[in-house]
Short mmCIF file of N, CA and C in Angstrom, two decimals:
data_model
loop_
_atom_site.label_atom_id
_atom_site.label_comp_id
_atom_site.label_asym_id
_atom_site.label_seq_id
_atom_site.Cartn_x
_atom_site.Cartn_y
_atom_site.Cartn_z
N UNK N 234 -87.85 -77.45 -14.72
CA UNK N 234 -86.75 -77.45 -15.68
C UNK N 234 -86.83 -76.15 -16.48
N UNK N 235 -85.85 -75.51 -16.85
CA UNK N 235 -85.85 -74.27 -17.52
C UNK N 235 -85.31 -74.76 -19.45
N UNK N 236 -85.91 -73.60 -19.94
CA UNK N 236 -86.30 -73.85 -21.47
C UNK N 236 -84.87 -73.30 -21.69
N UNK N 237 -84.99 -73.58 -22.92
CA UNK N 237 -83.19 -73.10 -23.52
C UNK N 237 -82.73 -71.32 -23.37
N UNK N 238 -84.11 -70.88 -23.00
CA UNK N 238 -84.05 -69.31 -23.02
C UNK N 238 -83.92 -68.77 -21.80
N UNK N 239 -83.62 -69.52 -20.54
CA UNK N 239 -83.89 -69.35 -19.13
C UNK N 239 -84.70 -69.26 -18.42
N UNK N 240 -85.79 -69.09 -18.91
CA UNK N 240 -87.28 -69.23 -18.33
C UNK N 240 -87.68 -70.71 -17.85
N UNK N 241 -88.76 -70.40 -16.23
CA UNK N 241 -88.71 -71.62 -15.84
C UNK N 241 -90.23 -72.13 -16.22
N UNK N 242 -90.46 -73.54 -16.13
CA UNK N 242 -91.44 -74.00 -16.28
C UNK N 242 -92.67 -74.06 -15.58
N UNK N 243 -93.45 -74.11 -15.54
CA UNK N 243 -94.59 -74.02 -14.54
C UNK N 243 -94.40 -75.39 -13.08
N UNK N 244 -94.09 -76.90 -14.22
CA UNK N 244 -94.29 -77.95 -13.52
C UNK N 244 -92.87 -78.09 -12.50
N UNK N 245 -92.19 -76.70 -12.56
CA UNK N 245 -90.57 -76.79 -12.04
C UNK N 245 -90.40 -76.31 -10.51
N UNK N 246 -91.70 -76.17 -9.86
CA UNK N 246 -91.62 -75.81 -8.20
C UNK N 246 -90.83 -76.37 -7.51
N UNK N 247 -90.71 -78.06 -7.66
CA UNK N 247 -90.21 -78.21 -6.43
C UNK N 247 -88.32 -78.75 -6.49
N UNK N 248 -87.95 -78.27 -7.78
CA UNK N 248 -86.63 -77.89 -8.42
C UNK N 248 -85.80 -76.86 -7.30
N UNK N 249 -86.74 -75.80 -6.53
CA UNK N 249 -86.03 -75.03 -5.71
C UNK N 249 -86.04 -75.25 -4.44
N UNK N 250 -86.57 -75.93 -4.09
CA UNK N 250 -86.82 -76.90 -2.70
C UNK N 250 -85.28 -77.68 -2.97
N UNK N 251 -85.39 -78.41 -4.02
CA UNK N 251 -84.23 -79.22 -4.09
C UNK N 251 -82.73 -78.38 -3.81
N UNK N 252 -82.85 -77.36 -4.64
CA UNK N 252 -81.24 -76.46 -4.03
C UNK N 252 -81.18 -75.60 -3.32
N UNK N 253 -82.05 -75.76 -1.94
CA UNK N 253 -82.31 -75.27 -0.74
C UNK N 253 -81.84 -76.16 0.45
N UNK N 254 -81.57 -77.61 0.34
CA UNK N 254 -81.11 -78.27 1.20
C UNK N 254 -79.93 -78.44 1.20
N UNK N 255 -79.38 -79.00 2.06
CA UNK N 255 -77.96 -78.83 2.23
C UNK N 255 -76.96 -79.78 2.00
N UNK N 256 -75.83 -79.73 1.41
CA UNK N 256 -75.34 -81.20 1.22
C UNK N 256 -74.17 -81.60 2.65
N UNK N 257 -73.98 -82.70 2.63
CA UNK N 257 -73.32 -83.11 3.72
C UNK N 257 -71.82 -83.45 3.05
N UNK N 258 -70.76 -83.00 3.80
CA UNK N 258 -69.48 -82.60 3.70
C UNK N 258 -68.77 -83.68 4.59
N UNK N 259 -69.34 -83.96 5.36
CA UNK N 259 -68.63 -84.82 6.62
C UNK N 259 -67.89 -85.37 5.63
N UNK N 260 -67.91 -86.40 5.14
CA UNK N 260 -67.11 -87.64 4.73
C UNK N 260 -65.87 -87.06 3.83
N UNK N 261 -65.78 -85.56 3.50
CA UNK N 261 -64.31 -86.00 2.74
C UNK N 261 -63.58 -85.12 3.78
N UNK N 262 -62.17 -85.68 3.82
CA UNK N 262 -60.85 -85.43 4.75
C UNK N 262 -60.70 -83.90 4.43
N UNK N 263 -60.33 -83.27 5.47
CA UNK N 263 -59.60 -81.84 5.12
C UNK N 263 -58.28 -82.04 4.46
N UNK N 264 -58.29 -80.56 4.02
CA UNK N 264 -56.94 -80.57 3.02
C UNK N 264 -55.67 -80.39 3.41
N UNK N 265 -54.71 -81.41 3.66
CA UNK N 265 -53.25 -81.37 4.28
C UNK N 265 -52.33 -80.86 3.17
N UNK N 266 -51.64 -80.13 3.85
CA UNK N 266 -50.64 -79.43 2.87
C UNK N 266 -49.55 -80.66 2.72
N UNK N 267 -49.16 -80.08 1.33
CA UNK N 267 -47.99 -81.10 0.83
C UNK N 267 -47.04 -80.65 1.28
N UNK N 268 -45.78 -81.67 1.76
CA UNK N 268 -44.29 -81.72 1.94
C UNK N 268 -43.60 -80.76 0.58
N UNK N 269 -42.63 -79.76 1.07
CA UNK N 269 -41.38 -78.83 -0.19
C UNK N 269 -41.62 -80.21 -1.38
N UNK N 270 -40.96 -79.69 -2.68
CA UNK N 270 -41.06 -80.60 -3.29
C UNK N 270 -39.07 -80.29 -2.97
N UNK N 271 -38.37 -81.68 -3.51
CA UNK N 271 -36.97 -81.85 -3.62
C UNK N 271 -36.89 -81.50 -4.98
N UNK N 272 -36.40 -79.85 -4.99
CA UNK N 272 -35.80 -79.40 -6.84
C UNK N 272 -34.33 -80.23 -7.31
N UNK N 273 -34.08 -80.20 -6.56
CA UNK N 273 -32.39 -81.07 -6.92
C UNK N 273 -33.24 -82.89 -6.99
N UNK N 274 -33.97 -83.43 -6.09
CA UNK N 274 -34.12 -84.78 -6.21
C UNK N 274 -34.74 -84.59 -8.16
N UNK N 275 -35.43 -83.66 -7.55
CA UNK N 275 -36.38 -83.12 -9.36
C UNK N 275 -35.55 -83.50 -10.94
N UNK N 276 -34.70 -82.40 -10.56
CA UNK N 276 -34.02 -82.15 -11.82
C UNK N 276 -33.22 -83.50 -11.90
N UNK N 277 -32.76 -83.82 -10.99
CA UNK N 277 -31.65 -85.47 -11.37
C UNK N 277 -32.34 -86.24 -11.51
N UNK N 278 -33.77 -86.56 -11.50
CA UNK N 278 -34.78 -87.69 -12.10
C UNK N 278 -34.61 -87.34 -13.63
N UNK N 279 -35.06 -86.21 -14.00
CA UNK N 279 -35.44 -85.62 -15.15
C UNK N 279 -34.04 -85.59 -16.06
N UNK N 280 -32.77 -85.24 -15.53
CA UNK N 280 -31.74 -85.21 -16.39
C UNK N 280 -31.96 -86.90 -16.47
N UNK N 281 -32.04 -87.87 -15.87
CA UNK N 281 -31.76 -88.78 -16.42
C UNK N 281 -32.39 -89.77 -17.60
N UNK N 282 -33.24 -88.56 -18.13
CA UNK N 282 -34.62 -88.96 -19.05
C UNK N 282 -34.04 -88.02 -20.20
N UNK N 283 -33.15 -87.19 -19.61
CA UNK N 283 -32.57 -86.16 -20.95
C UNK N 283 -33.27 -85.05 -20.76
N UNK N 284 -33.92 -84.92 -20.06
CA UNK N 284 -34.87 -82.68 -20.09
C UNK N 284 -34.19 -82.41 -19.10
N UNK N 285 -33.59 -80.92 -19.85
CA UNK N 285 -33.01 -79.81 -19.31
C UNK N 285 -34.26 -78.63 -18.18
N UNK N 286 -33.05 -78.40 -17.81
CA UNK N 286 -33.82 -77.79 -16.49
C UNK N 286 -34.11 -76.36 -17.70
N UNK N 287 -34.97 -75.22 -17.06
CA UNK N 287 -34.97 -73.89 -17.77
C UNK N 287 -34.69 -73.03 -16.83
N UNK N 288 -34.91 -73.08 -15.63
CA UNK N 288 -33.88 -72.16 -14.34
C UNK N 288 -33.05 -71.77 -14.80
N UNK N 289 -32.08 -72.94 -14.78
CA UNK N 289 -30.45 -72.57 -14.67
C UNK N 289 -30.09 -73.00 -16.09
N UNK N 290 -30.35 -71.89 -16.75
CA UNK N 290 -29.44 -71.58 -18.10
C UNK N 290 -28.14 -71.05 -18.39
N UNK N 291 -27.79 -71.50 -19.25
CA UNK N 291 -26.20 -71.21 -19.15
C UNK N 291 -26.31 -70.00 -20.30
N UNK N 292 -27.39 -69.78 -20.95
CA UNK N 292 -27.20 -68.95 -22.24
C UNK N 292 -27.48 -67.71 -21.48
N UNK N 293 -26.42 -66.59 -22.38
CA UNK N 293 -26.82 -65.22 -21.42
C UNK N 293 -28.48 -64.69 -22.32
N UNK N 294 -29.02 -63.74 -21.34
CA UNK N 294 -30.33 -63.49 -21.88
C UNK N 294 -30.00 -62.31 -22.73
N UNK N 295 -30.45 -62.04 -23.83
CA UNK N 295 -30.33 -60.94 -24.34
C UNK N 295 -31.37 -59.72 -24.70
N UNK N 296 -30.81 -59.15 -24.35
CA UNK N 296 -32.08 -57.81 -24.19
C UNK N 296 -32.14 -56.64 -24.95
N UNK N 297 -33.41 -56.35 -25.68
CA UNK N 297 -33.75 -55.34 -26.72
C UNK N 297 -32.71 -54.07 -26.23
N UNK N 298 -31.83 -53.65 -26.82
CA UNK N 298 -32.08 -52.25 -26.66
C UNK N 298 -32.96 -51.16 -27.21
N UNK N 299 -32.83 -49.89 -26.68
CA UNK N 299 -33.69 -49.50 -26.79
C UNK N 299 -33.08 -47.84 -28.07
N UNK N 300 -33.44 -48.03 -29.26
CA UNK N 300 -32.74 -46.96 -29.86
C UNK N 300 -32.78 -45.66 -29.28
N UNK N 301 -31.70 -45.01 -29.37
CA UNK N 301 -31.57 -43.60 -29.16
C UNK N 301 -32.48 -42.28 -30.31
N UNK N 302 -32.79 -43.00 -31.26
CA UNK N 302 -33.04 -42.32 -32.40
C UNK N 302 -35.00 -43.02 -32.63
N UNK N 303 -35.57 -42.17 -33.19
CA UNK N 303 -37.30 -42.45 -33.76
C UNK N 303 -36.67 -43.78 -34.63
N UNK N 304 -37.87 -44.47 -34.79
CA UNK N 304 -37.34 -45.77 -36.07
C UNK N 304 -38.84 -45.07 -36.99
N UNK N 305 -37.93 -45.87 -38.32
CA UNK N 305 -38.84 -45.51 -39.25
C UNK N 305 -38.54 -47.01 -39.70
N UNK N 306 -40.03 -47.64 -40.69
CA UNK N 306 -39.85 -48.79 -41.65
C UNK N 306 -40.05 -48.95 -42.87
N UNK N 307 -38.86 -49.46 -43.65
CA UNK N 307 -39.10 -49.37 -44.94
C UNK N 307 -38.88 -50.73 -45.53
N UNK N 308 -39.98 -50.72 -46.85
CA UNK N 308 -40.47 -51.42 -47.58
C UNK N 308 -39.92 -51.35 -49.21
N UNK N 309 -38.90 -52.30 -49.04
CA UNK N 309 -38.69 -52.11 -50.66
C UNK N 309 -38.67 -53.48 -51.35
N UNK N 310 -38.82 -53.08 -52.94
CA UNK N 310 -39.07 -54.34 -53.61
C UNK N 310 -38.15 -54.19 -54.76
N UNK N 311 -37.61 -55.15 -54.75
CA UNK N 311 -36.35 -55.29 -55.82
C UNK N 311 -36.33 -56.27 -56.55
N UNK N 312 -35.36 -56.56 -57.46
CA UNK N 312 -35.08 -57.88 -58.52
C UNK N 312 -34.47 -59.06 -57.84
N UNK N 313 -34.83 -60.25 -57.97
CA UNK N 313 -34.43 -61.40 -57.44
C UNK N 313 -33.09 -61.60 -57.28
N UNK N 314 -32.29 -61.33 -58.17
CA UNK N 314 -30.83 -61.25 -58.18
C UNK N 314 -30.43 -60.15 -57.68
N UNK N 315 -30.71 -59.35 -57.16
CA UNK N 315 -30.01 -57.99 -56.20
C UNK N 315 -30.80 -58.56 -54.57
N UNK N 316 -32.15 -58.63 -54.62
CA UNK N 316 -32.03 -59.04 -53.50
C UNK N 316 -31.42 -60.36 -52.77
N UNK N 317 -31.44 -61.57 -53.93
CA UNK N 317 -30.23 -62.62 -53.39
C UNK N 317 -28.99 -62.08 -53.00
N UNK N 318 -28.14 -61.45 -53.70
CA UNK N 318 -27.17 -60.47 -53.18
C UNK N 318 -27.25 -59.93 -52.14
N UNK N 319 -28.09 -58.83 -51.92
CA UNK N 319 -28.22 -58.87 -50.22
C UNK N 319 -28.23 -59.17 -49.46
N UNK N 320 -29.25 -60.64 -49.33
CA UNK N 320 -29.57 -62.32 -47.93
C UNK N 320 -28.11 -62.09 -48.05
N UNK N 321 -27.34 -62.89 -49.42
CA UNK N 321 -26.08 -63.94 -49.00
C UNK N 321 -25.10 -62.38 -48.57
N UNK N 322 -24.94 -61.15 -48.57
CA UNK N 322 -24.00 -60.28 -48.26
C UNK N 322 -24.44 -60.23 -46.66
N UNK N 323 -25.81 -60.26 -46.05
CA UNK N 323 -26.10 -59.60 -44.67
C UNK N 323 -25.25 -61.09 -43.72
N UNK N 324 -25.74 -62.85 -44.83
CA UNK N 324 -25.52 -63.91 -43.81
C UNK N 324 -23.80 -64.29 -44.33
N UNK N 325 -23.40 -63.33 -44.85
CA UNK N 325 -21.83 -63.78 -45.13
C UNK N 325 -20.95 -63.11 -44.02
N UNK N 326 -21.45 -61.80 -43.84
CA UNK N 326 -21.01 -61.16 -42.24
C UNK N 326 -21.86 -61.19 -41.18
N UNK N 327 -22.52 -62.27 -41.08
CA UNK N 327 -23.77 -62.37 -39.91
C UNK N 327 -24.27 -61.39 -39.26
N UNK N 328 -24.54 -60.77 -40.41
CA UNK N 328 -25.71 -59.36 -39.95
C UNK N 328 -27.41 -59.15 -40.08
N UNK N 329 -27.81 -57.93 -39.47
CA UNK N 329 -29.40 -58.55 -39.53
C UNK N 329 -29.35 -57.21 -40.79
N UNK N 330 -30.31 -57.52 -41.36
CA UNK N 330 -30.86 -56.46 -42.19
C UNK N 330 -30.51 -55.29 -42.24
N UNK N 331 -31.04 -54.80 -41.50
CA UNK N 331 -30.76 -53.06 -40.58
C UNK N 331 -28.93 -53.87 -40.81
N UNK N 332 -28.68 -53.99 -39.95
CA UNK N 332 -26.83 -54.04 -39.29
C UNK N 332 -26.14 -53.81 -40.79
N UNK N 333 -26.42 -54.53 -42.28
CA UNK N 333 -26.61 -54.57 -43.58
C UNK N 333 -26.28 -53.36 -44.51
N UNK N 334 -27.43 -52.85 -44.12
CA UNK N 334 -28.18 -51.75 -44.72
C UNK N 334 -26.79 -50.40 -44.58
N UNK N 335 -26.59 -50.21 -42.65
CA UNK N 335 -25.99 -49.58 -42.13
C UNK N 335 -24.61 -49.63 -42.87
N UNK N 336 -24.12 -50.95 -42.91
CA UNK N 336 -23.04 -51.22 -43.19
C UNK N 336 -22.10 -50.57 -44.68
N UNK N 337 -23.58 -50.81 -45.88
CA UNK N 337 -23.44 -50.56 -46.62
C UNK N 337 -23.33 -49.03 -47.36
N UNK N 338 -23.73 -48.32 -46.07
CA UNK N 338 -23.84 -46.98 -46.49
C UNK N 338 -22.68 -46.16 -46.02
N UNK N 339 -21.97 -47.13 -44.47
CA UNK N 339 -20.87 -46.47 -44.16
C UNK N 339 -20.29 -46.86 -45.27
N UNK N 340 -19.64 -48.15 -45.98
CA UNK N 340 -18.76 -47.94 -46.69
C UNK N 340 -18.57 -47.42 -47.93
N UNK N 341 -20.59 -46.66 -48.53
CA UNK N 341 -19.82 -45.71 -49.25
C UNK N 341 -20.07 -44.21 -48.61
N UNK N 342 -19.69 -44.18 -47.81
CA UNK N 342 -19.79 -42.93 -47.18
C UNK N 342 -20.56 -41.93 -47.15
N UNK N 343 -21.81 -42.07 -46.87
CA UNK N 343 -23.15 -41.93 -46.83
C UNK N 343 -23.25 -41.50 -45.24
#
């Protein structure tokens, strides 16, 4: 038997005798491949439990573009009441931050 440090014991000889013999395999079956699975039998089990498939999405995917321009990030800290003003101005025209920001500078002509 070996000590917690990997080192073996003196009284541990015939430990390697033991994983020198061979084990016998006969008795379990070889491995048969499984039958396609049915994706359509699939999904109409499953719709009828209510889970949506994730394959076939109906939502289009949307994908990062990639700016034309370096990005820079900025960090500012303002008064509670100017920045409330901001949230409810960016989610009153469902804009993100940036889209916001932009917005606000075209219209004062910046």
């Amino acid at each position: 038997m070996s000590s917690k440090f990997g080192l073996m014991d003196e009284a541990d000889d015939n430990s390697t005798a033991a994983a020198t013999q061979k084990i016998d395999l006969s008795r379990f079956a070889p491995i048969r491949k499984r039958a396609p699975i049915d994706l359509a039998e699939v999904d109409a089990a499953a719709a009828q439990h209510g889970f949506v498939s994730r394959e076939a999405s109906s939502r289009p995917v949307r994908r990062r573009r990639t700016p034309a321009e370096p990005m820079r990030s900025l960090a500012v800290r303002m008064i509670q009441s100017q920045y409330d003003r901001f949230v409810s101005y960016a989610n009153r025209y469902e804009l993100t931050y940036h889209d916001a920001i932009k917005k606000l500078l075209d219209s004062a002509g910046e």
